[in-house]
Amino acid sequence: MEFEPVKLNEFEELARKILLKKNYDFFRGGAEDEYTLSENIKAFQRILFRPRVLIDVSKIDMSTSLLGFKMAAPIMVAPTAFHKLAHHEGEVAVARAAAACNAIMVLSFSSNCTIEEVASSCDAVRFFQLYVIKQRDVSMKLVKRAESNGFKAIVLTVDRPRLGRREVGLKNKFVIPKFANLEGLLSVNVKSKGGSDLKALPSATLDDAVSWKDVEWLRSSTKLPILLKGILTAEDARKAVEAGVAGIIVSNHGARQLDYVPASISALEEVVRVVSGAVPIILDGGVRRGTDVFKALALGANAVMIGRPIIYGLAAKGEHGVKQVIEMLQNELELTMTLNGCPGLKDITRNHVQTENDRLRSML
């Protein structure tokens, strides 16, 4: 009899036992030395709380909204690829679980279930992740399909002009599954000589000439709000605001692209400072606890995205496992707010956390 998880990391252990090794490695792995993969977790652990006491916390309100869409808590489902490698129901199961928890799901460009299948699975607010590929007309067809199927925003991922070097996948000769949304639009039958298409297939589709002009092109081609995912610097955050995007997602792509970039949480504050409330900011990467959610909110994020834990919950228990993952984070966030003396999200401030930089400055 399998143990019942009491924290998110235990879903990963269940998933590791269930999944084929090459599939588990695909979900778990990061780029090159996996320094940033480890740092995404460790950076949260270096942030400490400064709790306030003797505050009425008999009622806790975690509800919020993003782009006018209500959520039970500031926790979203990040776009992650190929859910059917984890469970036969794939993204449809994740969509249903997210809907049950009143959480916004971002459907991956690289999903195993189509836009239409996910849209018809349940009523919920969903966003669609987009890559601008070499065939611009194909990217636009996907946008139009998302529009017509009720998706509420486009999440343009901008940190993958080429695929990062994911060495564990190369060792495993991992073969990328079919891109359900590209069938009939684009041939993706590319094989490399080494037996893995982790390098060959993306290079045949991704466009390393993508630029800020493509953001302008996309904005002029759809009425849906556009969020940029993959921003790590104040300079790019400023350009994003100037480009008229509706939101910014601070993300290092789950540490799967460029190794030795900062943890997402470490890059958050410089983005928050330059954006100065002009658009909402979402933190993606390394969130494993409700305490992590609180820390991101205290440093200026409006919400967080959850990636790998969703996959592990899906692998372990299907739709129910995903629901458990989201609810576990929501419950942990509620307790963290209670113990920090924050009855509502608006009560969470920068003064509630102490970062490593804060401690260094105090010693000067």
Tab-separated table of C-alpha atoms in Angstrom:
chain	number	residue	atom	x	y	z
A	1	MET	CA	0.000	0.000	0.000
A	2	GLU	CA	1.475	3.339	-1.094
A	3	PHE	CA	1.842	6.076	1.508
A	4	GLU	CA	-0.442	9.100	1.340
A	5	PRO	CA	1.597	12.224	0.527
A	6	VAL	CA	1.566	14.993	3.114
A	7	LYS	CA	3.824	17.334	1.136
A	8	LEU	CA	4.458	18.034	-2.531
A	9	ASN	CA	7.892	16.415	-2.686
A	10	GLU	CA	6.333	13.062	-1.810
A	11	PHE	CA	4.323	13.118	-5.028
A	12	GLU	CA	7.637	13.142	-6.888
A	13	GLU	CA	8.706	9.956	-5.112
A	14	LEU	CA	5.448	8.259	-6.105
A	15	ALA	CA	5.854	9.451	-9.690
A	16	ARG	CA	9.435	8.199	-9.848
A	17	LYS	CA	8.258	4.700	-8.950
A	18	ILE	CA	5.422	4.744	-11.497
A	19	LEU	CA	6.921	6.409	-14.552
A	20	LEU	CA	9.288	4.918	-17.087
A	21	LYS	CA	12.772	6.116	-16.174
A	22	LYS	CA	13.220	8.059	-19.412
A	23	ASN	CA	9.893	9.842	-18.869
A	24	TYR	CA	10.632	10.644	-15.228
A	25	ASP	CA	14.053	11.964	-16.249
A	26	PHE	CA	12.429	14.124	-18.932
A	27	PHE	CA	10.110	15.789	-16.416
A	28	ARG	CA	12.670	16.103	-13.612
A	29	GLY	CA	15.732	17.143	-15.560
A	30	GLY	CA	17.242	20.529	-16.230
A	31	ALA	CA	19.912	22.016	-18.460
A	32	GLU	CA	23.570	20.983	-18.404
A	33	ASP	CA	24.979	20.881	-14.825
A	34	GLU	CA	21.511	21.533	-13.373
A	35	TYR	CA	22.879	24.304	-11.158
A	36	THR	CA	19.835	26.498	-11.714
A	37	LEU	CA	17.524	23.505	-11.241
A	38	SER	CA	18.880	23.090	-7.726
A	39	GLU	CA	19.029	26.830	-7.096
A	40	ASN	CA	15.334	27.263	-7.936
A	41	ILE	CA	14.594	25.333	-4.731
A	42	LYS	CA	17.475	26.483	-2.537
A	43	ALA	CA	16.873	30.192	-3.165
A	44	PHE	CA	13.445	29.935	-1.533
A	45	GLN	CA	15.019	28.230	1.480
A	46	ARG	CA	17.324	31.204	2.080
A	47	ILE	CA	14.356	33.578	2.500
A	48	LEU	CA	13.163	33.871	6.111
A	49	PHE	CA	9.936	35.196	7.598
A	50	ARG	CA	9.372	38.229	9.800
A	51	PRO	CA	5.950	37.296	11.232
A	52	ARG	CA	3.622	39.745	12.983
A	53	VAL	CA	1.572	38.677	15.994
A	54	LEU	CA	-1.609	39.635	17.851
A	55	ILE	CA	-3.527	40.154	14.615
A	56	ASP	CA	-7.013	38.756	14.064
A	57	VAL	CA	-6.497	35.861	11.654
A	58	SER	CA	-9.756	34.042	12.375
A	59	LYS	CA	-10.717	34.523	8.735
A	60	ILE	CA	-8.215	34.134	5.898
A	61	ASP	CA	-9.025	35.304	2.368
A	62	MET	CA	-6.710	33.963	-0.353
A	63	SER	CA	-8.958	34.859	-3.282
A	64	THR	CA	-7.619	37.106	-6.006
A	65	SER	CA	-7.968	37.868	-9.697
A	66	LEU	CA	-5.662	38.052	-12.685
A	67	LEU	CA	-6.601	40.107	-15.743
A	68	GLY	CA	-10.065	40.293	-14.206
A	69	PHE	CA	-10.434	36.500	-13.848
A	70	LYS	CA	-11.125	35.274	-10.322
A	71	MET	CA	-9.031	32.576	-8.627
A	72	ALA	CA	-9.452	30.815	-5.291
A	73	ALA	CA	-5.791	31.543	-4.540
A	74	PRO	CA	-2.821	33.094	-6.378
A	75	ILE	CA	-1.723	29.681	-7.646
A	76	MET	CA	-1.799	28.750	-11.347
A	77	VAL	CA	-0.914	25.681	-13.406
A	78	ALA	CA	2.177	26.309	-15.524
A	79	PRO	CA	2.466	25.113	-19.134
A	80	THR	CA	4.318	21.785	-19.127
A	81	ALA	CA	4.682	19.430	-22.049
A	82	PHE	CA	3.436	15.942	-22.868
A	83	HIS	CA	1.140	15.094	-19.964
A	84	LYS	CA	0.231	11.719	-21.464
A	85	LEU	CA	3.753	10.554	-20.630
A	86	ALA	CA	2.585	10.837	-17.015
A	87	HIS	CA	-1.037	9.650	-17.315
A	88	HIS	CA	-3.247	8.422	-20.150
A	89	GLU	CA	-5.792	11.254	-19.690
A	90	GLY	CA	-3.077	13.878	-20.064
A	91	GLU	CA	-3.960	17.556	-20.079
A	92	VAL	CA	-7.696	16.854	-19.863
A	93	ALA	CA	-7.229	15.446	-16.341
A	94	VAL	CA	-5.142	18.454	-15.346
A	95	ALA	CA	-7.743	20.844	-16.768
A	96	ARG	CA	-10.509	19.221	-14.740
A	97	ALA	CA	-8.478	19.310	-11.547
A	98	ALA	CA	-7.561	22.967	-12.050
A	99	ALA	CA	-11.205	23.817	-12.709
A	100	ALA	CA	-12.277	22.022	-9.529
A	101	CYS	CA	-9.783	24.140	-7.557
A	102	ASN	CA	-10.724	27.384	-9.352
A	103	ALA	CA	-7.149	27.720	-10.605
A	104	ILE	CA	-6.132	29.067	-14.012
A	105	MET	CA	-4.377	26.506	-16.209
A	106	VAL	CA	-1.969	27.441	-18.997
A	107	LEU	CA	-2.136	24.784	-21.711
A	108	SER	CA	1.256	23.953	-23.174
A	109	PHE	CA	2.083	24.480	-26.842
A	110	SER	CA	3.519	20.944	-26.604
A	111	SER	CA	0.418	19.287	-25.164
A	112	ASN	CA	-0.666	15.725	-25.962
A	113	CYS	CA	-4.342	16.752	-25.873
A	114	THR	CA	-5.588	19.291	-28.380
A	115	ILE	CA	-6.858	22.780	-27.674
A	116	GLU	CA	-10.332	21.546	-28.534
A	117	GLU	CA	-10.185	18.500	-26.256
A	118	VAL	CA	-9.112	20.565	-23.275
A	119	ALA	CA	-11.660	23.300	-23.998
A	120	SER	CA	-14.515	20.782	-24.071
A	121	SER	CA	-13.406	18.920	-20.943
A	122	CYS	CA	-14.866	21.398	-18.445
A	123	ASP	CA	-15.761	25.057	-17.915
A	124	ALA	CA	-12.831	27.075	-16.595
A	125	VAL	CA	-10.558	30.019	-17.294
A	126	ARG	CA	-7.592	28.842	-19.347
A	127	PHE	CA	-4.657	30.500	-21.092
A	128	PHE	CA	-2.696	29.100	-24.049
A	129	GLN	CA	1.085	28.978	-24.278
A	130	LEU	CA	2.561	29.970	-27.624
A	131	TYR	CA	5.953	29.761	-29.280
A	132	VAL	CA	6.520	31.885	-32.343
A	133	ILE	CA	7.916	29.304	-34.754
A	134	LYS	CA	9.448	29.635	-38.200
A	135	GLN	CA	6.078	29.148	-39.858
A	136	ARG	CA	4.307	32.262	-38.536
A	137	ASP	CA	1.020	31.229	-40.119
A	138	VAL	CA	1.018	28.054	-37.994
A	139	SER	CA	1.549	30.066	-34.808
A	140	MET	CA	-1.333	32.331	-35.794
A	141	LYS	CA	-3.621	29.381	-36.539
A	142	LEU	CA	-3.006	28.138	-33.008
A	143	VAL	CA	-3.851	31.565	-31.609
A	144	LYS	CA	-7.106	31.647	-33.562
A	145	ARG	CA	-7.996	28.145	-32.354
A	146	ALA	CA	-7.378	29.227	-28.777
A	147	GLU	CA	-9.551	32.302	-29.302
A	148	SER	CA	-12.426	30.340	-30.809
A	149	ASN	CA	-12.301	27.751	-28.029
A	150	GLY	CA	-12.632	30.240	-25.217
A	151	PHE	CA	-9.048	30.598	-24.004
A	152	LYS	CA	-8.661	33.953	-22.263
A	153	ALA	CA	-5.017	34.911	-22.834
A	154	ILE	CA	-1.861	34.002	-24.732
A	155	VAL	CA	1.296	33.193	-22.800
A	156	LEU	CA	4.124	33.891	-25.218
A	157	THR	CA	7.228	32.029	-24.076
A	158	VAL	CA	10.287	34.011	-25.110
A	159	ASP	CA	13.299	32.215	-23.623
A	160	ARG	CA	13.591	29.363	-26.120
A	161	PRO	CA	15.002	30.522	-29.463
A	162	ARG	CA	16.760	27.164	-29.327
A	163	LEU	CA	16.340	24.217	-27.000
A	164	GLY	CA	18.600	24.140	-23.952
A	165	ARG	CA	21.067	21.277	-23.622
A	166	ARG	CA	19.230	18.669	-21.543
A	167	GLU	CA	21.896	16.017	-21.183
A	168	VAL	CA	19.853	13.420	-19.332
A	169	GLY	CA	17.434	13.309	-22.281
A	170	LEU	CA	20.307	12.904	-24.714
A	171	LYS	CA	21.711	10.010	-22.675
A	172	ASN	CA	18.296	8.352	-22.596
A	173	LYS	CA	17.817	8.926	-26.345
A	174	PHE	CA	14.485	10.464	-25.457
A	175	VAL	CA	12.095	10.759	-28.401
A	176	ILE	CA	9.648	13.661	-28.313
A	177	PRO	CA	5.979	12.580	-28.585
A	178	LYS	CA	3.600	14.044	-31.136
A	179	PHE	CA	2.551	17.659	-30.778
A	180	ALA	CA	-1.213	17.168	-30.855
A	181	ASN	CA	-1.949	20.770	-31.780
A	182	LEU	CA	0.419	20.711	-34.754
A	183	GLU	CA	-1.029	17.647	-36.459
A	184	GLY	CA	-2.217	18.581	-39.917
A	185	LEU	CA	-0.430	21.931	-39.699
A	186	LEU	CA	3.238	21.072	-39.623
A	187	SER	CA	5.414	18.030	-40.205
A	188	VAL	CA	7.418	17.227	-37.089
A	189	ASN	CA	8.789	13.861	-38.164
A	190	VAL	CA	12.444	14.703	-37.614
A	191	LYS	CA	15.001	12.233	-36.293
A	192	SER	CA	18.592	12.795	-35.267
A	193	LYS	CA	21.377	10.309	-35.934
A	194	GLY	CA	21.837	9.670	-32.220
A	195	GLY	CA	18.361	8.286	-31.735
A	196	SER	CA	17.024	11.304	-29.819
A	197	ASP	CA	15.160	14.163	-31.426
A	198	LEU	CA	15.620	16.511	-28.448
A	199	LYS	CA	17.890	18.632	-30.627
A	200	ALA	CA	16.787	17.899	-34.172
A	201	LEU	CA	13.040	18.441	-33.832
A	202	PRO	CA	13.094	21.817	-32.041
A	203	SER	CA	15.727	23.172	-34.400
A	204	ALA	CA	13.384	22.365	-37.284
A	205	THR	CA	10.531	24.366	-35.776
A	206	LEU	CA	11.836	27.016	-33.355
A	207	ASP	CA	12.920	30.338	-34.807
A	208	ASP	CA	16.048	31.952	-33.381
A	209	ALA	CA	15.187	35.147	-35.267
A	210	VAL	CA	12.232	35.901	-32.957
A	211	SER	CA	12.429	39.486	-31.666
A	212	TRP	CA	10.393	42.234	-30.021
A	213	LYS	CA	8.846	42.877	-33.435
A	214	ASP	CA	7.067	39.532	-33.083
A	215	VAL	CA	5.456	40.707	-29.862
A	216	GLU	CA	4.117	43.689	-31.795
A	217	TRP	CA	2.955	41.353	-34.584
A	218	LEU	CA	1.139	39.116	-32.121
A	219	ARG	CA	-0.524	42.029	-30.327
A	220	SER	CA	-1.817	43.363	-33.632
A	221	SER	CA	-3.178	39.935	-34.608
A	222	THR	CA	-5.263	39.011	-31.561
A	223	LYS	CA	-7.588	40.683	-29.110
A	224	LEU	CA	-6.483	38.343	-26.341
A	225	PRO	CA	-4.157	39.772	-23.682
A	226	ILE	CA	-0.541	38.647	-24.008
A	227	LEU	CA	1.731	37.673	-21.146
A	228	LEU	CA	5.465	37.208	-21.715
A	229	LYS	CA	7.019	34.173	-20.006
A	230	GLY	CA	10.772	33.968	-19.565
A	231	ILE	CA	11.702	37.428	-18.270
A	232	LEU	CA	14.624	37.518	-15.784
A	233	THR	CA	15.985	41.068	-15.971
A	234	ALA	CA	14.844	44.612	-15.334
A	235	GLU	CA	15.916	45.563	-18.850
A	236	ASP	CA	13.624	43.044	-20.517
A	237	ALA	CA	10.809	43.765	-18.078
A	238	ARG	CA	10.946	47.437	-19.047
A	239	LYS	CA	10.813	46.531	-22.739
A	240	ALA	CA	7.874	44.222	-22.103
A	241	VAL	CA	5.865	46.999	-20.484
A	242	GLU	CA	6.774	49.349	-23.332
A	243	ALA	CA	5.624	46.655	-25.795
A	244	GLY	CA	2.168	46.757	-24.229
A	245	VAL	CA	1.949	43.238	-22.818
A	246	ALA	CA	-0.706	42.474	-20.216
A	247	GLY	CA	1.566	40.622	-17.821
A	248	ILE	CA	5.066	39.315	-17.132
A	249	ILE	CA	6.056	35.831	-15.992
A	250	VAL	CA	9.416	35.763	-14.244
A	251	SER	CA	10.747	32.364	-15.240
A	252	ASN	CA	13.912	30.477	-16.157
A	253	HIS	CA	11.875	27.770	-17.924
A	254	GLY	CA	12.121	25.397	-14.986
A	255	ALA	CA	15.922	25.587	-15.324
A	256	ARG	CA	15.659	23.673	-18.602
A	257	GLN	CA	17.123	26.287	-20.942
A	258	LEU	CA	20.202	28.297	-19.888
A	259	ASP	CA	22.005	26.933	-16.861
A	260	TYR	CA	23.642	29.332	-14.356
A	261	VAL	CA	20.931	31.951	-14.584
A	262	PRO	CA	19.442	33.064	-11.257
A	263	ALA	CA	16.626	31.236	-9.577
A	264	SER	CA	13.355	32.824	-10.613
A	265	ILE	CA	12.675	34.015	-7.059
A	266	SER	CA	16.114	35.695	-7.010
A	267	ALA	CA	15.285	37.637	-10.180
A	268	LEU	CA	11.802	38.660	-9.047
A	269	GLU	CA	12.531	41.870	-7.148
A	270	GLU	CA	14.423	43.659	-9.899
A	271	VAL	CA	11.518	42.974	-12.260
A	272	VAL	CA	8.992	44.149	-9.668
A	273	ARG	CA	10.888	47.404	-9.131
A	274	VAL	CA	11.039	48.382	-12.774
A	275	VAL	CA	7.466	47.328	-13.575
A	276	SER	CA	6.183	49.294	-10.590
A	277	GLY	CA	2.668	47.897	-10.768
A	278	ALA	CA	2.101	48.619	-14.469
A	279	VAL	CA	1.177	44.975	-15.183
A	280	PRO	CA	0.750	41.863	-13.026
A	281	ILE	CA	3.818	39.726	-12.379
A	282	ILE	CA	3.731	35.944	-12.015
A	283	LEU	CA	6.572	33.897	-10.517
A	284	ASP	CA	7.337	30.537	-12.149
A	285	GLY	CA	9.940	28.080	-10.904
A	286	GLY	CA	10.822	26.228	-7.723
A	287	VAL	CA	7.562	26.591	-5.794
A	288	ARG	CA	7.138	23.497	-3.621
A	289	ARG	CA	5.462	24.877	-0.493
A	290	GLY	CA	2.752	27.294	0.530
A	291	THR	CA	5.578	29.134	2.284
A	292	ASP	CA	7.179	29.598	-1.153
A	293	VAL	CA	3.958	31.106	-2.482
A	294	PHE	CA	3.886	33.564	0.430
A	295	LYS	CA	7.545	34.525	-0.128
A	296	ALA	CA	6.907	35.240	-3.819
A	297	LEU	CA	3.880	37.392	-2.964
A	298	ALA	CA	5.871	39.274	-0.322
A	299	LEU	CA	8.560	40.053	-2.908
A	300	GLY	CA	5.984	41.517	-5.287
A	301	ALA	CA	4.488	38.700	-7.367
A	302	ASN	CA	0.741	38.716	-7.977
A	303	ALA	CA	0.602	34.930	-8.373
A	304	VAL	CA	2.788	31.864	-8.857
A	305	MET	CA	2.820	29.007	-11.366
A	306	ILE	CA	3.303	25.349	-10.506
A	307	GLY	CA	4.942	23.019	-13.024
A	308	ARG	CA	6.648	19.760	-12.034
A	309	PRO	CA	4.483	19.055	-8.936
A	310	ILE	CA	1.429	19.029	-11.214
A	311	ILE	CA	3.067	16.373	-13.384
A	312	TYR	CA	4.029	14.290	-10.358
A	313	GLY	CA	0.509	14.490	-8.953
A	314	LEU	CA	-0.859	13.477	-12.352
A	315	ALA	CA	1.492	10.505	-12.593
A	316	ALA	CA	0.750	9.361	-9.044
A	317	LYS	CA	-3.027	9.690	-8.949
A	318	GLY	CA	-4.355	11.185	-12.171
A	319	GLU	CA	-6.879	13.991	-11.895
A	320	HIS	CA	-7.266	13.427	-8.153
A	321	GLY	CA	-3.511	13.735	-7.662
A	322	VAL	CA	-3.398	17.075	-9.460
A	323	LYS	CA	-6.287	18.300	-7.328
A	324	GLN	CA	-4.443	17.172	-4.209
A	325	VAL	CA	-1.312	19.069	-5.257
A	326	ILE	CA	-3.185	22.323	-5.810
A	327	GLU	CA	-5.245	21.976	-2.639
A	328	MET	CA	-2.148	21.125	-0.602
A	329	LEU	CA	-0.496	24.363	-1.726
A	330	GLN	CA	-3.657	26.345	-1.065
A	331	ASN	CA	-3.931	24.914	2.454
A	332	GLU	CA	-0.261	25.551	3.195
A	333	LEU	CA	-0.580	29.138	1.964
A	334	GLU	CA	-3.589	29.677	4.228
A	335	LEU	CA	-1.632	28.432	7.257
A	336	THR	CA	1.416	30.510	6.336
A	337	MET	CA	-0.727	33.635	6.089
A	338	THR	CA	-2.263	32.832	9.471
A	339	LEU	CA	1.073	32.356	11.218
A	340	ASN	CA	2.521	35.511	9.621
A	341	GLY	CA	-0.441	37.607	10.745
A	342	CYS	CA	-1.884	38.240	7.267
A	343	PRO	CA	-5.662	37.775	7.016
A	344	GLY	CA	-5.697	38.783	3.309
A	345	LEU	CA	-3.315	38.883	0.364
A	346	LYS	CA	-3.163	42.676	0.581
A	347	ASP	CA	-1.678	42.295	4.075
A	348	ILE	CA	1.385	40.414	2.762
A	349	THR	CA	4.206	42.949	2.463
A	350	ARG	CA	7.920	43.106	1.784
A	351	ASN	CA	8.431	43.554	5.528
A	352	HIS	CA	7.234	40.001	6.124
A	353	VAL	CA	10.373	38.442	4.611
A	354	GLN	CA	14.109	38.758	4.969
A	355	THR	CA	16.283	37.827	2.003
A	356	GLU	CA	19.959	36.955	1.916
A	357	ASN	CA	20.673	40.440	0.524
A	358	ASP	CA	18.793	41.996	3.431
A	359	ARG	CA	21.022	40.125	5.886
A	360	LEU	CA	24.167	41.154	4.034
A	361	ARG	CA	23.128	44.821	4.019
A	362	SER	CA	22.429	44.699	7.758
A	363	MET	CA	26.046	43.701	8.362
A	364	LEU	CA	27.521	46.676	6.464
